[in-house]
Structures are given as structure tokens and as C-alpha cells.
PDB file of C-alpha atoms and ligand atoms in Angstrom:
ATOM      1  CA  UNK Y   1      11.220  16.924  -3.071  1.00 78.00           C
ATOM      2  CA  UNK Y   2      12.004  14.511  -5.850  1.00 97.00           C
ATOM      3  CA  UNK Y   3      10.114  13.941  -9.076  1.00 98.00           C
ATOM      4  CA  UNK Y   4      10.618  11.523 -11.979  1.00 98.00           C
ATOM      5  CA  UNK Y   5       8.920  11.298 -15.370  1.00 98.00           C
ATOM      6  CA  UNK Y   6       7.643   7.775 -15.931  1.00 98.00           C
ATOM      7  CA  UNK Y   7       5.131   6.593 -18.581  1.00 98.00           C
ATOM      8  CA  UNK Y   8       4.334  10.257 -19.364  1.00 97.00           C
ATOM      9  CA  UNK Y   9       3.388  10.832 -15.733  1.00 98.00           C
ATOM     10  CA  UNK Y  10       5.303  12.926 -13.212  1.00 98.00           C
ATOM     11  CA  UNK Y  11       5.773  10.765 -10.116  1.00 98.00           C
ATOM     12  CA  UNK Y  12       6.574  12.237  -6.709  1.00 98.00           C
ATOM     13  CA  UNK Y  13       8.970  10.060  -4.733  1.00 98.00           C
ATOM     14  CA  UNK Y  14      11.471  10.151  -1.902  1.00 98.00           C
ATOM     15  CA  UNK Y  15      14.548   8.085  -1.127  1.00 97.00           C
ATOM     16  CA  UNK Y  16      15.637   7.810   2.482  1.00 95.00           C
ATOM     17  CA  UNK Y  17      18.867   6.307   3.743  1.00 86.00           C
ATOM     18  CA  UNK Y  18      20.736   4.343   1.210  1.00 69.00           C
ATOM     19  CA  UNK Y  19      23.916   3.257   2.957  1.00 67.00           C
ATOM     20  CA  UNK Y  20      25.767   1.088   0.457  1.00 76.00           C
ATOM     21  CA  UNK Y  21      24.657  -2.517   0.418  1.00 87.00           C
ATOM     22  CA  UNK Y  22      21.573  -2.094   2.622  1.00 95.00           C
ATOM     23  CA  UNK Y  23      18.418  -3.912   1.489  1.00 97.00           C
ATOM     24  CA  UNK Y  24      15.875  -1.752  -0.306  1.00 98.00           C
ATOM     25  CA  UNK Y  25      12.236  -1.494   0.794  1.00 98.00           C
ATOM     26  CA  UNK Y  26       9.731   0.165  -1.537  1.00 98.00           C
ATOM     27  CA  UNK Y  27       6.457   1.356   0.008  1.00 99.00           C
ATOM     28  CA  UNK Y  28       3.241   1.624  -2.036  1.00 99.00           C
ATOM     29  CA  UNK Y  29       0.310   3.483  -0.501  1.00 98.00           C
ATOM     30  CA  UNK Y  30      -3.401   2.750  -0.242  1.00 98.00           C
ATOM     31  CA  UNK Y  31      -6.329   4.378  -2.045  1.00 98.00           C
ATOM     32  CA  UNK Y  32      -6.813   8.019  -1.095  1.00 98.00           C
ATOM     33  CA  UNK Y  33      -3.458   8.424   0.666  1.00 98.00           C
ATOM     34  CA  UNK Y  34       0.004   9.708  -0.139  1.00 98.00           C
ATOM     35  CA  UNK Y  35       3.375   8.471   1.063  1.00 98.00           C
ATOM     36  CA  UNK Y  36       3.239  10.404   4.340  1.00 98.00           C
ATOM     37  CA  UNK Y  37       1.254   7.505   5.827  1.00 98.00           C
ATOM     38  CA  UNK Y  38       4.549   5.563   6.188  1.00 98.00           C
ATOM     39  CA  UNK Y  39       6.379   8.231   8.200  1.00 98.00           C
ATOM     40  CA  UNK Y  40       6.224   6.539  11.600  1.00 98.00           C
ATOM     41  CA  UNK Y  41       7.417   3.239  10.133  1.00 98.00           C
ATOM     42  CA  UNK Y  42      10.177   4.852   8.095  1.00 98.00           C
ATOM     43  CA  UNK Y  43      11.721   6.658  11.058  1.00 97.00           C
ATOM     44  CA  UNK Y  44      12.118   3.266  12.733  1.00 97.00           C
ATOM     45  CA  UNK Y  45      13.686   1.593   9.685  1.00 97.00           C
ATOM     46  CA  UNK Y  46      15.904   4.347   8.311  1.00 93.00           C
ATOM     47  CA  UNK Y  47      19.570   3.588   8.811  1.00 91.00           C
ATOM     48  CA  UNK Y  48      19.147  -0.153   8.299  1.00 95.00           C
ATOM     49  CA  UNK Y  49      17.490   0.020   4.896  1.00 97.00           C
ATOM     50  CA  UNK Y  50      17.343   2.114   1.765  1.00 97.00           C
ATOM     51  CA  UNK Y  51      13.735   3.260   1.533  1.00 98.00           C
ATOM     52  CA  UNK Y  52      11.794   4.325  -1.542  1.00 98.00           C
ATOM     53  CA  UNK Y  53       8.450   6.087  -1.118  1.00 98.00           C
ATOM     54  CA  UNK Y  54       6.237   7.341  -3.919  1.00 99.00           C
ATOM     55  CA  UNK Y  55       2.786   8.710  -4.695  1.00 99.00           C
ATOM     56  CA  UNK Y  56       0.998   6.564  -7.242  1.00 98.00           C
ATOM     57  CA  UNK Y  57      -0.559   8.385 -10.183  1.00 98.00           C
ATOM     58  CA  UNK Y  58      -3.693  10.314  -9.322  1.00 98.00           C
ATOM     59  CA  UNK Y  59      -2.567  10.764  -5.706  1.00 98.00           C
ATOM     60  CA  UNK Y  60      -0.431  13.174  -3.696  1.00 98.00           C
ATOM     61  CA  UNK Y  61       1.899  15.297  -5.805  1.00 98.00           C
ATOM     62  CA  UNK Y  62       2.023  12.864  -8.742  1.00 98.00           C
ATOM     63  CA  UNK Y  63       0.220  13.624 -11.998  1.00 98.00           C
ATOM     64  CA  UNK Y  64      -3.215  12.240 -12.669  1.00 98.00           C
ATOM     65  CA  UNK Y  65      -2.163  10.973 -16.116  1.00 98.00           C
ATOM     66  CA  UNK Y  66      -4.397   9.422 -18.683  1.00 97.00           C
ATOM     67  CA  UNK Y  67      -7.666   7.800 -17.562  1.00 98.00           C
ATOM     68  CA  UNK Y  68      -8.811   5.081 -17.013  1.00 98.00           C
ATOM     69  CA  UNK Y  69      -6.202   3.151 -15.007  1.00 98.00           C
ATOM     70  CA  UNK Y  70      -5.511  -0.517 -14.455  1.00 98.00           C
ATOM     71  CA  UNK Y  71      -3.488  -1.995 -11.616  1.00 99.00           C
ATOM     72  CA  UNK Y  72      -0.954  -2.996 -14.272  1.00 98.00           C
ATOM     73  CA  UNK Y  73      -0.631   0.716 -15.209  1.00 98.00           C
ATOM     74  CA  UNK Y  74       0.095   1.559 -11.575  1.00 98.00           C
ATOM     75  CA  UNK Y  75       2.637  -1.273 -11.390  1.00 99.00           C
ATOM     76  CA  UNK Y  76       4.229  -0.203 -14.653  1.00 98.00           C
ATOM     77  CA  UNK Y  77       4.755   3.291 -13.149  1.00 98.00           C
ATOM     78  CA  UNK Y  78       6.485   1.749 -10.148  1.00 99.00           C
ATOM     79  CA  UNK Y  79       8.644  -0.445 -12.387  1.00 98.00           C
ATOM     80  CA  UNK Y  80       9.633   2.654 -14.373  1.00 98.00           C
ATOM     81  CA  UNK Y  81      10.457   4.519 -11.182  1.00 98.00           C
ATOM     82  CA  UNK Y  82      12.637   1.654  -9.889  1.00 98.00           C
ATOM     83  CA  UNK Y  83      14.449   1.534 -13.241  1.00 98.00           C
ATOM     84  CA  UNK Y  84      15.006   5.298 -13.108  1.00 98.00           C
ATOM     85  CA  UNK Y  85      16.374   4.991  -9.578  1.00 97.00           C
ATOM     86  CA  UNK Y  86      18.517   1.982 -10.595  1.00 96.00           C
ATOM     87  CA  UNK Y  87      16.960  -0.223  -7.929  1.00 97.00           C
ATOM     88  CA  UNK Y  88      17.728  -3.765  -9.015  1.00 97.00           C
ATOM     89  CA  UNK Y  89      15.883  -5.751  -6.342  1.00 98.00           C
ATOM     90  CA  UNK Y  90      13.710  -4.714  -3.412  1.00 98.00           C
ATOM     91  CA  UNK Y  91      11.218  -5.785  -0.804  1.00 98.00           C
ATOM     92  CA  UNK Y  92       7.897  -4.358  -1.953  1.00 99.00           C
ATOM     93  CA  UNK Y  93       5.611  -3.344   0.892  1.00 99.00           C
ATOM     94  CA  UNK Y  94       2.154  -2.518  -0.441  1.00 99.00           C
ATOM     95  CA  UNK Y  95      -0.821  -1.365   1.597  1.00 99.00           C
ATOM     96  CA  UNK Y  96      -4.269  -2.232   0.213  1.00 98.00           C
ATOM     97  CA  UNK Y  97      -4.250  -1.130  -3.468  1.00 99.00           C
ATOM     98  CA  UNK Y  98      -0.499  -0.833  -2.939  1.00 99.00           C
ATOM     99  CA  UNK Y  99      -0.547  -4.596  -2.286  1.00 99.00           C
ATOM    100  CA  UNK Y 100      -2.385  -5.162  -5.574  1.00 99.00           C
ATOM    101  CA  UNK Y 101       0.274  -3.052  -7.283  1.00 99.00           C
ATOM    102  CA  UNK Y 102       2.961  -5.187  -5.591  1.00 99.00           C
ATOM    103  CA  UNK Y 103       1.319  -8.383  -6.882  1.00 99.00           C
ATOM    104  CA  UNK Y 104       1.110  -6.985 -10.418  1.00 99.00           C
ATOM    105  CA  UNK Y 105       4.716  -5.789 -10.264  1.00 99.00           C
ATOM    106  CA  UNK Y 106       5.778  -9.294  -9.220  1.00 99.00           C
ATOM    107  CA  UNK Y 107       3.840 -10.788 -12.158  1.00 98.00           C
ATOM    108  CA  UNK Y 108       5.429  -8.364 -14.625  1.00 98.00           C
ATOM    109  CA  UNK Y 109       8.975  -8.228 -13.222  1.00 98.00           C
ATOM    110  CA  UNK Y 110       9.708 -10.964 -10.644  1.00 98.00           C
ATOM    111  CA  UNK Y 111      13.435 -10.180 -11.007  1.00 98.00           C
ATOM    112  CA  UNK Y 112      12.856  -6.862  -9.190  1.00 98.00           C
ATOM    113  CA  UNK Y 113      11.271  -8.496  -6.142  1.00 98.00           C
ATOM    114  CA  UNK Y 114      13.202  -9.842  -3.175  1.00 98.00           C
ATOM    115  CA  UNK Y 115      10.084 -10.371  -1.077  1.00 98.00           C
ATOM    116  CA  UNK Y 116       6.490  -9.186  -0.748  1.00 99.00           C
ATOM    117  CA  UNK Y 117       5.042  -7.481   2.316  1.00 99.00           C
ATOM    118  CA  UNK Y 118       1.313  -7.449   1.634  1.00 99.00           C
ATOM    119  CA  UNK Y 119      -0.314  -5.218   4.186  1.00 99.00           C
ATOM    120  CA  UNK Y 120      -4.107  -5.023   4.579  1.00 99.00           C
ATOM    121  CA  UNK Y 121      -4.605  -6.240   1.047  1.00 99.00           C
ATOM    122  CA  UNK Y 122      -5.861  -9.314  -0.773  1.00 99.00           C
ATOM    123  CA  UNK Y 123      -5.817 -11.215  -4.054  1.00 98.00           C
ATOM    124  CA  UNK Y 124      -9.093  -9.415  -4.831  1.00 98.00           C
ATOM    125  CA  UNK Y 125     -10.656  -6.470  -2.996  1.00 98.00           C
ATOM    126  CA  UNK Y 126     -14.392  -5.740  -2.978  1.00 98.00           C
ATOM    127  CA  UNK Y 127     -16.960  -6.286  -5.706  1.00 98.00           C
ATOM    128  CA  UNK Y 128     -17.826  -4.491  -8.943  1.00 98.00           C
ATOM    129  CA  UNK Y 129     -21.042  -3.255  -7.295  1.00 98.00           C
ATOM    130  CA  UNK Y 130     -19.330  -1.636  -4.305  1.00 98.00           C
ATOM    131  CA  UNK Y 131     -16.607  -0.019  -6.424  1.00 98.00           C
ATOM    132  CA  UNK Y 132     -19.070   1.273  -9.017  1.00 98.00           C
ATOM    133  CA  UNK Y 133     -21.198   2.777  -6.236  1.00 98.00           C
ATOM    134  CA  UNK Y 134     -18.127   4.474  -4.767  1.00 98.00           C
ATOM    135  CA  UNK Y 135     -17.050   5.857  -8.161  1.00 98.00           C
ATOM    136  CA  UNK Y 136     -20.538   7.241  -8.743  1.00 98.00           C
ATOM    137  CA  UNK Y 137     -20.613   8.800  -5.258  1.00 98.00           C
ATOM    138  CA  UNK Y 138     -17.274  10.614  -5.585  1.00 98.00           C
ATOM    139  CA  UNK Y 139     -17.887  11.711  -9.170  1.00 98.00           C
ATOM    140  CA  UNK Y 140     -21.289  13.155  -8.262  1.00 98.00           C
ATOM    141  CA  UNK Y 141     -20.725  14.515  -4.759  1.00 98.00           C
ATOM    142  CA  UNK Y 142     -16.945  14.673  -4.202  1.00 98.00           C
ATOM    143  CA  UNK Y 143     -14.636  12.706  -1.928  1.00 98.00           C
ATOM    144  CA  UNK Y 144     -15.601  14.807   1.111  1.00 98.00           C
ATOM    145  CA  UNK Y 145     -18.968  13.093   1.013  1.00 97.00           C
ATOM    146  CA  UNK Y 146     -17.519   9.631   1.741  1.00 98.00           C
ATOM    147  CA  UNK Y 147     -14.840  10.586   4.290  1.00 98.00           C
ATOM    148  CA  UNK Y 148     -16.780   9.535   7.420  1.00 98.00           C
ATOM    149  CA  UNK Y 149     -17.725   6.131   5.991  1.00 98.00           C
ATOM    150  CA  UNK Y 150     -14.168   5.448   4.786  1.00 98.00           C
ATOM    151  CA  UNK Y 151     -12.638   6.479   8.120  1.00 98.00           C
ATOM    152  CA  UNK Y 152     -14.728   3.818   9.884  1.00 98.00           C
ATOM    153  CA  UNK Y 153     -12.856   1.220   7.841  1.00 98.00           C
ATOM    154  CA  UNK Y 154      -9.423   2.882   8.045  1.00 98.00           C
ATOM    155  CA  UNK Y 155      -9.206   3.476  11.782  1.00 98.00           C
ATOM    156  CA  UNK Y 156     -10.410   2.040  15.088  1.00 98.00           C
ATOM    157  CA  UNK Y 157     -12.820   4.041  17.278  1.00 98.00           C
ATOM    158  CA  UNK Y 158      -9.904   4.828  19.612  1.00 98.00           C
ATOM    159  CA  UNK Y 159      -8.143   6.708  16.784  1.00 98.00           C
ATOM    160  CA  UNK Y 160     -11.299   8.369  15.481  1.00 98.00           C
ATOM    161  CA  UNK Y 161     -11.697  10.654  18.494  1.00 97.00           C
ATOM    162  CA  UNK Y 162     -12.522  14.231  17.432  1.00 93.00           C
ATOM    163  CA  UNK Y 163      -9.721  15.586  19.633  1.00 97.00           C
ATOM    164  CA  UNK Y 164      -7.135  13.429  17.823  1.00 98.00           C
ATOM    165  CA  UNK Y 165      -5.423  15.889  15.475  1.00 98.00           C
ATOM    166  CA  UNK Y 166      -3.907  13.038  13.466  1.00 98.00           C
ATOM    167  CA  UNK Y 167      -7.422  11.829  12.734  1.00 98.00           C
ATOM    168  CA  UNK Y 168      -8.378  15.289  11.450  1.00 98.00           C
ATOM    169  CA  UNK Y 169      -5.233  15.309   9.304  1.00 98.00           C
ATOM    170  CA  UNK Y 170      -5.976  11.958   7.680  1.00 98.00           C
ATOM    171  CA  UNK Y 171      -9.541  13.100   6.924  1.00 98.00           C
ATOM    172  CA  UNK Y 172      -7.948  16.040   5.093  1.00 98.00           C
ATOM    173  CA  UNK Y 173      -5.534  13.749   3.269  1.00 98.00           C
ATOM    174  CA  UNK Y 174      -8.391  11.667   1.867  1.00 98.00           C
ATOM    175  CA  UNK Y 175     -10.667  14.605   1.043  1.00 98.00           C
ATOM    176  CA  UNK Y 176      -7.875  16.410  -0.832  1.00 98.00           C
ATOM    177  CA  UNK Y 177      -6.960  13.677  -3.290  1.00 98.00           C
ATOM    178  CA  UNK Y 178      -8.033  14.490  -6.868  1.00 98.00           C
ATOM    179  CA  UNK Y 179     -11.414  12.952  -7.676  1.00 98.00           C
ATOM    180  CA  UNK Y 180     -10.247  11.753 -11.112  1.00 98.00           C
ATOM    181  CA  UNK Y 181      -7.260   9.870  -9.711  1.00 98.00           C
ATOM    182  CA  UNK Y 182      -9.255   8.454  -6.820  1.00 99.00           C
ATOM    183  CA  UNK Y 183     -12.144   7.273  -9.024  1.00 98.00           C
ATOM    184  CA  UNK Y 184      -9.798   5.818 -11.653  1.00 99.00           C
ATOM    185  CA  UNK Y 185      -7.937   3.889  -8.946  1.00 99.00           C
ATOM    186  CA  UNK Y 186     -11.276   2.557  -7.631  1.00 99.00           C
ATOM    187  CA  UNK Y 187     -11.894   1.279 -11.175  1.00 99.00           C
ATOM    188  CA  UNK Y 188      -8.457  -0.339 -11.258  1.00 99.00           C
ATOM    189  CA  UNK Y 189      -9.122  -2.126  -7.945  1.00 99.00           C
ATOM    190  CA  UNK Y 190     -12.530  -3.269  -9.192  1.00 99.00           C
ATOM    191  CA  UNK Y 191     -10.951  -4.879 -12.251  1.00 98.00           C
ATOM    192  CA  UNK Y 192      -7.999  -6.576 -10.505  1.00 99.00           C
ATOM    193  CA  UNK Y 193      -8.037 -10.244  -9.578  1.00 98.00           C
ATOM    194  CA  UNK Y 194      -4.834 -12.032  -8.516  1.00 98.00           C
ATOM    195  CA  UNK Y 195      -6.517 -15.265  -7.394  1.00 98.00           C
ATOM    196  CA  UNK Y 196      -4.725 -17.379 -10.015  1.00 98.00           C
ATOM    197  CA  UNK Y 197      -1.473 -15.453  -9.800  1.00 98.00           C
ATOM    198  CA  UNK Y 198      -1.222 -15.833  -6.011  1.00 98.00           C
ATOM    199  CA  UNK Y 199      -0.395 -19.534  -6.297  1.00 98.00           C
ATOM    200  CA  UNK Y 200       2.606 -18.703  -8.521  1.00 98.00           C
ATOM    201  CA  UNK Y 201       4.339 -16.334  -6.111  1.00 98.00           C
ATOM    202  CA  UNK Y 202       7.771 -17.796  -5.411  1.00 98.00           C
ATOM    203  CA  UNK Y 203       9.436 -15.170  -3.220  1.00 98.00           C
ATOM    204  CA  UNK Y 204       9.194 -14.851   0.574  1.00 98.00           C
ATOM    205  CA  UNK Y 205       5.832 -13.238   1.333  1.00 98.00           C
ATOM    206  CA  UNK Y 206       4.011 -12.053   4.429  1.00 99.00           C
ATOM    207  CA  UNK Y 207       0.381 -10.967   4.649  1.00 99.00           C
ATOM    208  CA  UNK Y 208      -0.315  -8.584   7.531  1.00 99.00           C
ATOM    209  CA  UNK Y 209      -3.647  -7.177   8.684  1.00 99.00           C
ATOM    210  CA  UNK Y 210      -5.043  -4.917  11.389  1.00 99.00           C
ATOM    211  CA  UNK Y 211      -7.365  -6.928  13.632  1.00 98.00           C
ATOM    212  CA  UNK Y 212     -10.146  -4.342  13.076  1.00 98.00           C
ATOM    213  CA  UNK Y 213      -9.602  -3.757   9.356  1.00 98.00           C
ATOM    214  CA  UNK Y 214     -13.014  -2.921   7.868  1.00 95.00           C
ATOM    215  CA  UNK Y 215     -11.843  -2.889   4.223  1.00 98.00           C
ATOM    216  CA  UNK Y 216      -9.794  -6.076   3.924  1.00 98.00           C
ATOM    217  CA  UNK Y 217     -10.829  -7.983   7.061  1.00 98.00           C
ATOM    218  CA  UNK Y 218      -8.517 -10.535   8.720  1.00 98.00           C
ATOM    219  CA  UNK Y 219     -10.352 -13.563   7.251  1.00 98.00           C
ATOM    220  CA  UNK Y 220      -9.868 -12.243   3.708  1.00 99.00           C
ATOM    221  CA  UNK Y 221      -6.184 -11.493   4.248  1.00 99.00           C
ATOM    222  CA  UNK Y 222      -5.676 -14.927   5.845  1.00 98.00           C
ATOM    223  CA  UNK Y 223      -7.337 -16.469   2.780  1.00 98.00           C
ATOM    224  CA  UNK Y 224      -4.909 -14.577   0.527  1.00 99.00           C
ATOM    225  CA  UNK Y 225      -1.968 -15.846   2.605  1.00 99.00           C
ATOM    226  CA  UNK Y 226      -3.310 -19.394   2.186  1.00 98.00           C
ATOM    227  CA  UNK Y 227      -3.262 -18.966  -1.612  1.00 98.00           C
ATOM    228  CA  UNK Y 228       0.427 -17.954  -1.665  1.00 98.00           C
ATOM    229  CA  UNK Y 229       2.956 -20.769  -1.254  1.00 98.00           C
ATOM    230  CA  UNK Y 230       4.651 -20.600   2.184  1.00 98.00           C
ATOM    231  CA  UNK Y 231       3.285 -17.114   2.930  1.00 98.00           C
ATOM    232  CA  UNK Y 232       3.293 -15.958   6.528  1.00 98.00           C
ATOM    233  CA  UNK Y 233       0.285 -14.326   8.139  1.00 98.00           C
ATOM    234  CA  UNK Y 234       0.369 -11.794  10.998  1.00 98.00           C
ATOM    235  CA  UNK Y 235      -2.285  -9.736  12.735  1.00 98.00           C
ATOM    236  CA  UNK Y 236      -1.631  -6.285  14.212  1.00 99.00           C
ATOM    237  CA  UNK Y 237      -3.691  -5.656  17.341  1.00 98.00           C
ATOM    238  CA  UNK Y 238      -5.753  -2.501  17.825  1.00 98.00           C
ATOM    239  CA  UNK Y 239      -5.464  -1.386  14.202  1.00 98.00           C
ATOM    240  CA  UNK Y 240      -7.860  -0.861  11.335  1.00 98.00           C
ATOM    241  CA  UNK Y 241      -6.925  -0.734   7.653  1.00 98.00           C
ATOM    242  CA  UNK Y 242      -3.849   1.481   8.068  1.00 98.00           C
ATOM    243  CA  UNK Y 243      -1.599  -0.030  10.761  1.00 98.00           C
ATOM    244  CA  UNK Y 244       1.379   2.057   9.587  1.00 99.00           C
ATOM    245  CA  UNK Y 245      -0.489   5.044  11.047  1.00 98.00           C
ATOM    246  CA  UNK Y 246      -2.236   3.427  14.019  1.00 98.00           C
ATOM    247  CA  UNK Y 247       0.344   0.896  15.205  1.00 98.00           C
ATOM    248  CA  UNK Y 248       3.655   1.783  13.498  1.00 98.00           C
ATOM    249  CA  UNK Y 249       5.822   0.201  16.184  1.00 98.00           C
ATOM    250  CA  UNK Y 250       4.088  -3.180  15.988  1.00 99.00           C
ATOM    251  CA  UNK Y 251       4.036  -3.089  12.186  1.00 99.00           C
ATOM    252  CA  UNK Y 252       7.720  -2.186  11.997  1.00 98.00           C
ATOM    253  CA  UNK Y 253       8.597  -5.116  14.269  1.00 98.00           C
ATOM    254  CA  UNK Y 254       6.708  -7.512  11.989  1.00 98.00           C
ATOM    255  CA  UNK Y 255       8.366  -6.071   8.871  1.00 98.00           C
ATOM    256  CA  UNK Y 256      11.838  -6.325  10.455  1.00 98.00           C
ATOM    257  CA  UNK Y 257      11.290  -9.925  11.576  1.00 98.00           C
ATOM    258  CA  UNK Y 258      10.043 -10.888   8.129  1.00 98.00           C
ATOM    259  CA  UNK Y 259      12.985  -9.291   6.334  1.00 98.00           C
ATOM    260  CA  UNK Y 260      15.409 -10.997   8.748  1.00 97.00           C
ATOM    261  CA  UNK Y 261      13.750 -14.289   7.916  1.00 97.00           C
ATOM    262  CA  UNK Y 262      13.767 -13.593   4.164  1.00 98.00           C
ATOM    263  CA  UNK Y 263      17.435 -12.593   4.159  1.00 97.00           C
ATOM    264  CA  UNK Y 264      18.890 -14.979   6.712  1.00 94.00           C
ATOM    265  CA  UNK Y 265      16.336 -17.803   6.991  1.00 91.00           C
ATOM    266  CA  UNK Y 266      15.509 -17.168  10.650  1.00 58.00           C
ATOM    267  CA  UNK Y 267      13.226 -19.870  12.075  1.00 53.00           C
ATOM    268  CA  UNK Y 268       9.473 -19.210  11.785  1.00 45.00           C
ATOM    269  CA  UNK Y 269       7.963 -17.473  14.776  1.00 45.00           C
TER     270      UNK Y 269
HETATM  271  O1  LIG G   1     -10.969   3.133   1.078  1.00 74.03           O
HETATM  272  C1  LIG G   1     -11.125   1.986   1.504  1.00 74.03           C
HETATM  273  O2  LIG G   1     -12.217   1.472   1.666  1.00 74.03           O
HETATM  274  C2  LIG G   1      -9.931   1.178   1.804  1.00 74.03           C
HETATM  275  C3  LIG G   1      -9.222   0.726   0.624  1.00 74.03           C
HETATM  276  C4  LIG G   1      -9.577  -0.203  -0.293  1.00 74.03           C
HETATM  277  C5  LIG G   1      -8.534  -0.342  -1.277  1.00 74.03           C
HETATM  278  C6  LIG G   1      -7.550   0.619  -0.758  1.00 74.03           C
HETATM  279  O3  LIG G   1      -6.436   0.872  -1.213  1.00 74.03           O
HETATM  280  O4  LIG G   1      -8.003   1.226   0.348  1.00 74.03           O
END
């Protein structure tokens, strides 16, 4: 296990691969998850890329840190981690709030970004009302109380079968995140709006979404792609909000094709 001290917060991270000269991909997780969600994508990419995984503050094995949070705070942690690891330029693949973090990181430090892989995310996610209601629910009754409702947005009915042990495991992952970090990240999402900034993105970008995503539905993600100059848009079939868990093979293929295009200018598919 690897840990770094960034912005007075201990951040849990992992580096995989790292053959000299290979492009770097940094993965940023969604709300209520830790970096294990990327496992089935990583095993397909390792060897061809240097991969950086990390748990954002308030999640996984990272510290909770000082409350409240903004998305810029989360991005500043990731910038600090990349500086510590001497990563000069990377593809940033962010899922959901991880995609907001990627957009903030690009705003703050475009020099670090080779391309953006925005997965099941948007320029703005949800409304103040829905986020405030969620914060109140978890602060009063705990995260366990919202697991069933959240799972309906994360995963398709085919994945949510009671006999699916992976489903049981992801319910545990969500329920076991610290309430303070979860609620503070809900507040950060509530307050983030990259509508204006999206039009200024000038690196290769792809927006990807599960066709049954109940949190950032395909129409919203397509709208985000339309705001970003020359952004690609791809749908992953038979996936909800977390295609890296439900359809890792299809997601990996899309990520590979995009990086090929970004690096070598392959023709659009
Ligand atoms: O928990 C959800 O509803 C899904 C989600 C929204 C932002 C995020 O990171 O995950």
C-alpha cells in the first residue's frame, strides 16, 4: 500500500506498471467508492500504460481532512499527488465526481493534462435540493439507509441480483465510506458548475456513459460532450453509472481507442 501526504491529508494511492515512456492514465473514483472499482479495467490496461489510482479525501483509506470540501480542494489533492509522484502529463479518467475533479484539475493545471476521459459525469450534476436532501439523510440516518436507492442508479437490474456477490460487495463499499467524507463530497458536487469552463477545454476529450445510468443519464452526458470543443461521445451498453464494474471490457476498449486517437490521430470511429 502506498500513502502520500498532500494538503495536510494522507492520500492512499497505487501505481501500476510504469514501463519507461508509457503514457500515464490517472483514475479518479465516484462518490462513495474507492479505487478498487477500476480493477477490471486496470488488469486490461496494465503493461501498456502507467496507471495511477487514488482514494479522494473522505473515501477509502485516505484521510477525511478538513470540512467542508470543494471540487477544487479535491482537484488540488490530485495535483499535489501527481507532483509528489513526478507525473508531468497524464490522461485523467474521472468517473462521476471524479469527472468533476478532472475538469477542475484541467482548469487549474492544464499543463498536467494530456486528455480527459469523462465517464458518467457532466458539467453539472444534480441540483442543490437533491444534494441537500442526501446530505441530511446520511447525516441523520447513515449511509446504509440510502444504499438501495443509490444502487438502482449505479447498476442495472441484471447486476443487482441478490445472488451476485459483487453486488453485495459494492453495497458494502458504499455503506462503509465515512459519513463526513461522503456528505462533504455531496456538498462539493452540489456547488460545482463547469458549464462555462467546458467550452474552454482544449485537449482531446471523450464523454462516456452507461446506457442505463440513473445518476448522469445519457442525454446529460451527451449535452456535456456538446459543450466541449471536439469532444467524442460514447455509450456503453448494459451498464448503469459504473461501467468500469459492470462492463469493464467494453469500457476498456473505448478508453484504448480514445487514447490511440489522442496520441496518434487515428480517424474518428
Ligand atoms: O451516488 C450517486 O447518485 C451517483 C453519483 C453522483 C455523483 C457521483 O460521484 O456518484
